[in-house]
CSV table of C-alpha atoms and ligand atoms in Angstrom, one decimal:
chain,number,residue,atom,x,y,z
A,1,MET,CA,-61.0,-32.2,7.2
A,2,ILE,CA,-61.7,-31.3,3.6
A,3,HIS,CA,-62.0,-34.2,1.2
A,4,LEU,CA,-61.2,-34.2,-2.6
A,5,ALA,CA,-63.3,-36.5,-4.8
A,6,PRO,CA,-62.0,-36.8,-8.3
A,7,SER,CA,-64.9,-37.5,-10.7
A,8,ILE,CA,-63.7,-40.0,-13.3
A,9,LEU,CA,-66.2,-38.6,-15.9
A,10,SER,CA,-63.2,-36.6,-17.3
A,11,ALA,CA,-60.7,-39.4,-17.1
A,12,ASP,CA,-59.2,-41.1,-20.2
A,13,PHE,CA,-61.3,-44.3,-20.0
A,14,ALA,CA,-58.7,-46.3,-21.9
A,15,ARG,CA,-56.3,-45.6,-18.9
A,16,LEU,CA,-58.9,-45.5,-16.1
A,17,GLY,CA,-57.1,-47.7,-13.5
A,18,GLU,CA,-53.8,-46.0,-14.1
A,19,GLN,CA,-55.3,-42.5,-13.7
A,20,VAL,CA,-57.3,-43.4,-10.6
A,21,ALA,CA,-54.1,-44.8,-9.1
A,22,GLN,CA,-52.3,-41.4,-9.9
A,23,THR,CA,-55.0,-39.5,-8.0
A,24,GLU,CA,-54.8,-42.0,-5.1
A,25,ALA,CA,-51.0,-41.6,-4.9
A,26,ALA,CA,-51.5,-37.8,-4.9
A,27,GLY,CA,-53.6,-38.2,-1.8
A,28,VAL,CA,-57.3,-37.9,-2.6
A,29,HIS,CA,-59.8,-39.4,-0.3
A,30,ARG,CA,-62.4,-41.0,-2.5
A,31,ILE,CA,-63.4,-41.5,-6.1
A,32,HIS,CA,-66.6,-40.1,-7.5
A,33,VAL,CA,-68.4,-42.2,-10.2
A,34,ASP,CA,-71.0,-40.3,-12.3
A,35,VAL,CA,-73.8,-42.5,-13.5
A,36,MET,CA,-76.1,-41.0,-16.2
A,37,ASP,CA,-79.1,-42.6,-17.9
A,38,GLY,CA,-79.8,-40.3,-20.8
A,39,HIS,CA,-83.2,-39.6,-19.2
A,40,PHE,CA,-82.8,-37.7,-15.9
A,41,VAL,CA,-79.8,-36.0,-17.6
A,42,PRO,CA,-79.2,-35.6,-21.3
A,43,ASN,CA,-76.1,-37.8,-21.4
A,44,LEU,CA,-75.0,-41.4,-20.9
A,45,SER,CA,-72.0,-42.4,-18.9
A,46,MET,CA,-71.2,-45.6,-17.1
A,47,GLY,CA,-72.7,-48.6,-15.2
A,48,PRO,CA,-71.8,-51.0,-12.4
A,49,VAL,CA,-69.1,-52.7,-14.5
A,50,VAL,CA,-66.8,-49.6,-14.1
A,51,VAL,CA,-67.1,-49.8,-10.3
A,52,GLN,CA,-66.5,-53.6,-10.5
A,53,CYS,CA,-63.3,-53.1,-12.5
A,54,LEU,CA,-62.0,-50.2,-10.3
A,55,ARG,CA,-62.8,-52.0,-7.0
A,56,PRO,CA,-59.6,-54.2,-7.0
A,57,ARG,CA,-57.5,-51.3,-8.4
A,58,THR,CA,-57.9,-48.8,-5.5
A,59,LYS,CA,-58.3,-48.8,-1.7
A,60,LEU,CA,-60.2,-45.6,-1.9
A,61,PRO,CA,-64.0,-45.5,-1.2
A,62,LEU,CA,-66.0,-45.5,-4.4
A,63,GLU,CA,-68.8,-43.0,-4.4
A,64,VAL,CA,-71.6,-43.5,-7.0
A,65,HIS,CA,-73.6,-40.4,-8.0
A,66,LEU,CA,-76.8,-41.8,-9.6
A,67,MET,CA,-78.1,-39.2,-12.1
A,68,VAL,CA,-80.9,-41.6,-13.1
A,69,SER,CA,-84.7,-41.5,-13.1
A,70,GLU,CA,-85.0,-44.9,-11.3
A,71,PRO,CA,-82.2,-45.1,-8.8
A,72,ALA,CA,-83.8,-48.0,-6.8
A,73,LYS,CA,-83.3,-50.3,-9.8
A,74,PHE,CA,-79.5,-49.9,-9.6
A,75,LEU,CA,-78.9,-50.1,-5.8
A,76,THR,CA,-78.2,-53.9,-5.8
A,77,PRO,CA,-76.0,-53.9,-8.9
A,78,PHE,CA,-73.8,-51.1,-7.6
A,79,VAL,CA,-73.6,-52.6,-4.1
A,80,LYS,CA,-72.5,-55.9,-5.7
A,81,ALA,CA,-70.0,-54.1,-7.8
A,82,GLY,CA,-68.3,-52.7,-4.7
A,83,ALA,CA,-69.7,-49.1,-4.2
A,84,ASP,CA,-69.2,-47.6,-0.8
A,85,THR,CA,-71.6,-44.6,-1.0
A,86,LEU,CA,-74.7,-44.2,-3.2
A,87,ILE,CA,-76.0,-40.7,-3.9
A,88,VAL,CA,-79.5,-40.4,-5.3
A,89,HIS,CA,-81.4,-37.3,-6.6
A,90,HIS,CA,-84.2,-35.7,-4.7
A,91,GLU,CA,-85.9,-34.7,-7.9
A,92,VAL,CA,-86.8,-38.3,-8.9
A,93,LEU,CA,-88.1,-39.5,-5.5
A,94,PRO,CA,-91.4,-38.5,-4.0
A,95,ASP,CA,-90.1,-39.7,-0.7
A,96,ALA,CA,-86.4,-40.6,-0.6
A,97,ARG,CA,-86.5,-42.2,2.9
A,98,PRO,CA,-87.2,-45.8,1.9
A,99,LEU,CA,-84.3,-45.8,-0.6
A,100,LEU,CA,-81.9,-44.0,1.8
A,101,ARG,CA,-82.7,-46.6,4.4
A,102,ALA,CA,-82.3,-49.4,2.0
A,103,ILE,CA,-78.8,-48.0,1.1
A,104,ARG,CA,-77.8,-47.9,4.8
A,105,ALA,CA,-79.3,-51.4,5.4
A,106,GLU,CA,-76.8,-52.6,2.9
A,107,GLY,CA,-74.1,-51.1,5.1
A,108,LYS,CA,-73.4,-48.3,2.6
A,109,LYS,CA,-73.3,-44.6,3.0
A,110,ALA,CA,-76.4,-42.7,1.8
A,111,GLY,CA,-76.3,-39.4,-0.1
A,112,LEU,CA,-79.0,-37.2,-1.4
A,113,ALA,CA,-78.4,-34.6,-4.2
A,114,ILE,CA,-80.2,-31.5,-5.2
A,115,ASN,CA,-80.1,-29.8,-8.6
A,116,PRO,CA,-79.4,-26.0,-8.8
A,117,ASP,CA,-83.2,-25.2,-9.1
A,118,THR,CA,-84.2,-27.3,-6.1
A,119,PRO,CA,-84.6,-25.4,-2.8
A,120,VAL,CA,-82.1,-26.4,-0.2
A,121,SER,CA,-84.9,-26.7,2.4
A,122,VAL,CA,-86.3,-29.8,0.7
A,123,LEU,CA,-83.5,-31.8,2.4
A,124,GLU,CA,-84.6,-31.0,5.9
A,125,PRO,CA,-86.8,-34.1,6.4
A,126,TYR,CA,-84.1,-36.4,5.1
A,127,VAL,CA,-81.1,-35.4,7.2
A,128,PRO,CA,-81.5,-38.1,9.8
A,129,ASP,CA,-81.2,-40.7,7.0
A,130,LEU,CA,-78.2,-39.0,5.4
A,131,ASP,CA,-74.4,-39.4,5.5
A,132,LEU,CA,-73.9,-36.9,2.7
A,133,ALA,CA,-75.8,-34.0,1.2
A,134,LEU,CA,-74.8,-33.0,-2.3
A,135,CYS,CA,-75.4,-29.5,-3.6
A,136,MET,CA,-75.0,-29.5,-7.4
A,137,THR,CA,-73.2,-26.4,-8.5
A,138,VAL,CA,-73.9,-27.0,-12.2
A,139,TYR,CA,-76.9,-28.6,-14.0
A,140,PRO,CA,-75.9,-32.2,-14.0
A,141,GLY,CA,-75.1,-34.0,-17.2
A,142,PHE,CA,-71.6,-32.9,-18.3
A,143,SER,CA,-68.2,-32.1,-16.9
A,144,GLY,CA,-66.5,-28.9,-17.8
A,145,GLN,CA,-69.4,-26.5,-17.0
A,146,LYS,CA,-69.1,-23.2,-15.1
A,147,PHE,CA,-69.8,-23.1,-11.4
A,148,LEU,CA,-73.2,-21.4,-11.0
A,149,PRO,CA,-73.1,-18.0,-9.3
A,150,GLN,CA,-76.0,-18.7,-7.0
A,151,SER,CA,-74.0,-21.7,-5.5
A,152,PRO,CA,-72.3,-20.0,-2.5
A,153,GLU,CA,-75.6,-18.8,-1.2
A,154,ARG,CA,-77.1,-22.3,-1.5
A,155,ILE,CA,-74.1,-23.9,0.1
A,156,ARG,CA,-74.3,-21.5,3.0
A,157,ALA,CA,-78.0,-22.3,3.5
A,158,LEU,CA,-77.2,-26.1,3.4
A,159,ARG,CA,-74.3,-25.6,5.9
A,160,GLN,CA,-76.7,-23.8,8.3
A,161,LEU,CA,-79.3,-26.6,7.9
A,162,LEU,CA,-76.7,-29.3,8.6
A,163,ASP,CA,-75.1,-27.5,11.5
A,164,ARG,CA,-78.5,-27.3,13.1
A,165,LEU,CA,-79.8,-30.8,12.4
A,166,ALA,CA,-77.0,-33.1,11.4
A,167,PRO,CA,-73.5,-31.7,12.0
A,168,HIS,CA,-71.8,-35.0,11.0
A,169,CYS,CA,-73.4,-35.2,7.6
A,170,GLU,CA,-71.0,-34.3,4.8
A,171,LEU,CA,-71.6,-31.3,2.6
A,172,GLU,CA,-70.4,-32.1,-0.9
A,173,VAL,CA,-70.4,-29.8,-3.9
A,174,ASP,CA,-70.2,-31.0,-7.5
A,175,GLY,CA,-69.7,-29.0,-10.8
A,176,GLY,CA,-67.3,-26.4,-12.0
A,177,ILE,CA,-64.9,-26.8,-9.0
A,178,ASP,CA,-61.4,-25.6,-9.8
A,179,LYS,CA,-58.7,-23.5,-8.2
A,180,THR,CA,-60.9,-20.3,-8.5
A,181,THR,CA,-64.2,-21.7,-7.3
A,182,ALA,CA,-63.0,-24.2,-4.6
A,183,PRO,CA,-62.2,-21.3,-2.2
A,184,LEU,CA,-65.8,-20.0,-2.7
A,185,ALA,CA,-67.3,-23.4,-2.0
A,186,LEU,CA,-65.1,-23.9,1.1
A,187,ALA,CA,-65.8,-20.5,2.5
A,188,ALA,CA,-69.5,-21.2,2.1
A,189,GLY,CA,-69.2,-24.4,4.2
A,190,ALA,CA,-68.6,-27.3,1.8
A,191,ASN,CA,-66.3,-30.1,3.1
A,192,VAL,CA,-66.2,-32.5,0.1
A,193,LEU,CA,-65.2,-31.1,-3.3
A,194,VAL,CA,-65.9,-33.1,-6.5
A,195,ALA,CA,-63.8,-32.2,-9.5
A,196,ALA,CA,-63.6,-33.9,-12.9
A,197,SER,CA,-62.0,-31.5,-15.4
A,198,ALA,CA,-59.8,-29.6,-12.9
A,199,ILE,CA,-58.2,-33.0,-12.1
A,200,PHE,CA,-58.4,-35.3,-15.2
A,201,ALA,CA,-58.1,-32.6,-17.8
A,202,HIS,CA,-55.3,-30.8,-16.1
A,203,PRO,CA,-52.6,-30.1,-18.8
A,204,GLU,CA,-49.9,-31.7,-16.6
A,205,GLY,CA,-52.0,-34.7,-15.7
A,206,PRO,CA,-54.3,-35.8,-12.8
A,207,ALA,CA,-51.7,-35.7,-10.1
A,208,ALA,CA,-50.9,-32.1,-10.9
A,209,GLY,CA,-54.7,-31.3,-10.9
A,210,VAL,CA,-54.9,-32.9,-7.4
A,211,LYS,CA,-51.9,-31.0,-6.1
A,212,GLU,CA,-53.3,-27.7,-7.4
A,213,LEU,CA,-56.6,-28.2,-5.5
A,214,GLN,CA,-54.8,-29.5,-2.4
A,215,LYS,CA,-53.0,-26.2,-2.1
A,216,ILE,CA,-56.3,-24.5,-1.7
A,217,VAL,CA,-57.8,-27.1,0.7
A,218,GLN,CA,-54.9,-27.3,3.1
B,301,DX5,C1,-72.0,-33.4,-13.5
B,301,DX5,C2,-71.4,-34.5,-12.6
B,301,DX5,C3,-70.1,-34.0,-12.1
B,301,DX5,C4,-69.1,-33.6,-13.2
B,301,DX5,C5,-68.2,-32.6,-12.6
B,301,DX5,O1,-73.1,-33.8,-14.1
B,301,DX5,O2,-72.2,-34.9,-11.6
B,301,DX5,O3,-69.5,-34.9,-11.1
B,301,DX5,O4,-68.4,-34.7,-13.6
B,301,DX5,O5,-67.4,-32.1,-13.7
B,301,DX5,P1,-66.5,-30.8,-13.5
B,301,DX5,O6,-65.7,-30.9,-12.3
B,301,DX5,O7,-65.7,-30.8,-14.8
B,301,DX5,O8,-67.5,-29.6,-13.5
B,302,ZN,ZN1,-71.2,-36.1,-9.8
């Protein structure tokens, strides 16, 4: 089963609850929340309060993508706010295991993300501690960027790694996913597609953005 994960980074923040509800009604499986600290990535976005406000407005799992230099600091605040999955970046953690285990000890799903320049093989020691592996298909920081051409090859390598060591671990892709690139990511072995602009900046609204991607996924 392929999951769609709308990233609220491209939502109209003044109508956030309403727009998330539109994507839920259109049949998405989870909501992706991009957290940026202006340090690990050159942009600021949102904090636990956004998760706290969304929590009573949707039944969908809330997945928090921590693009921050010190993710351990934010584990408890996001858990308290109602996050279901926490995704941290390999690039800021000399050994991700203690934090991944702390996430699972809270009863939450643990994800590990790699940037486009990080070799896929770095994930190998972590797969027993992972519910989700995230292959970034743009350099993180902004929505609306182009899917990087090296991505399908990287997704294929990650698919092979997971099939070999952790077939139940989800393979998520994030960045530049739209109706043209989603088929490439799926063919390479992704099973969770994050999309911000293709959904929330769709000219006919978020539900139409979801429907367009669903046609590809089904
Ligand atoms: C990138 C974020 C993504 C981003 C995706 O830094 O992690 O989740 O919002 O945006 P699109 O789908 O527009 O590339
Ligand atoms: Zn993201």
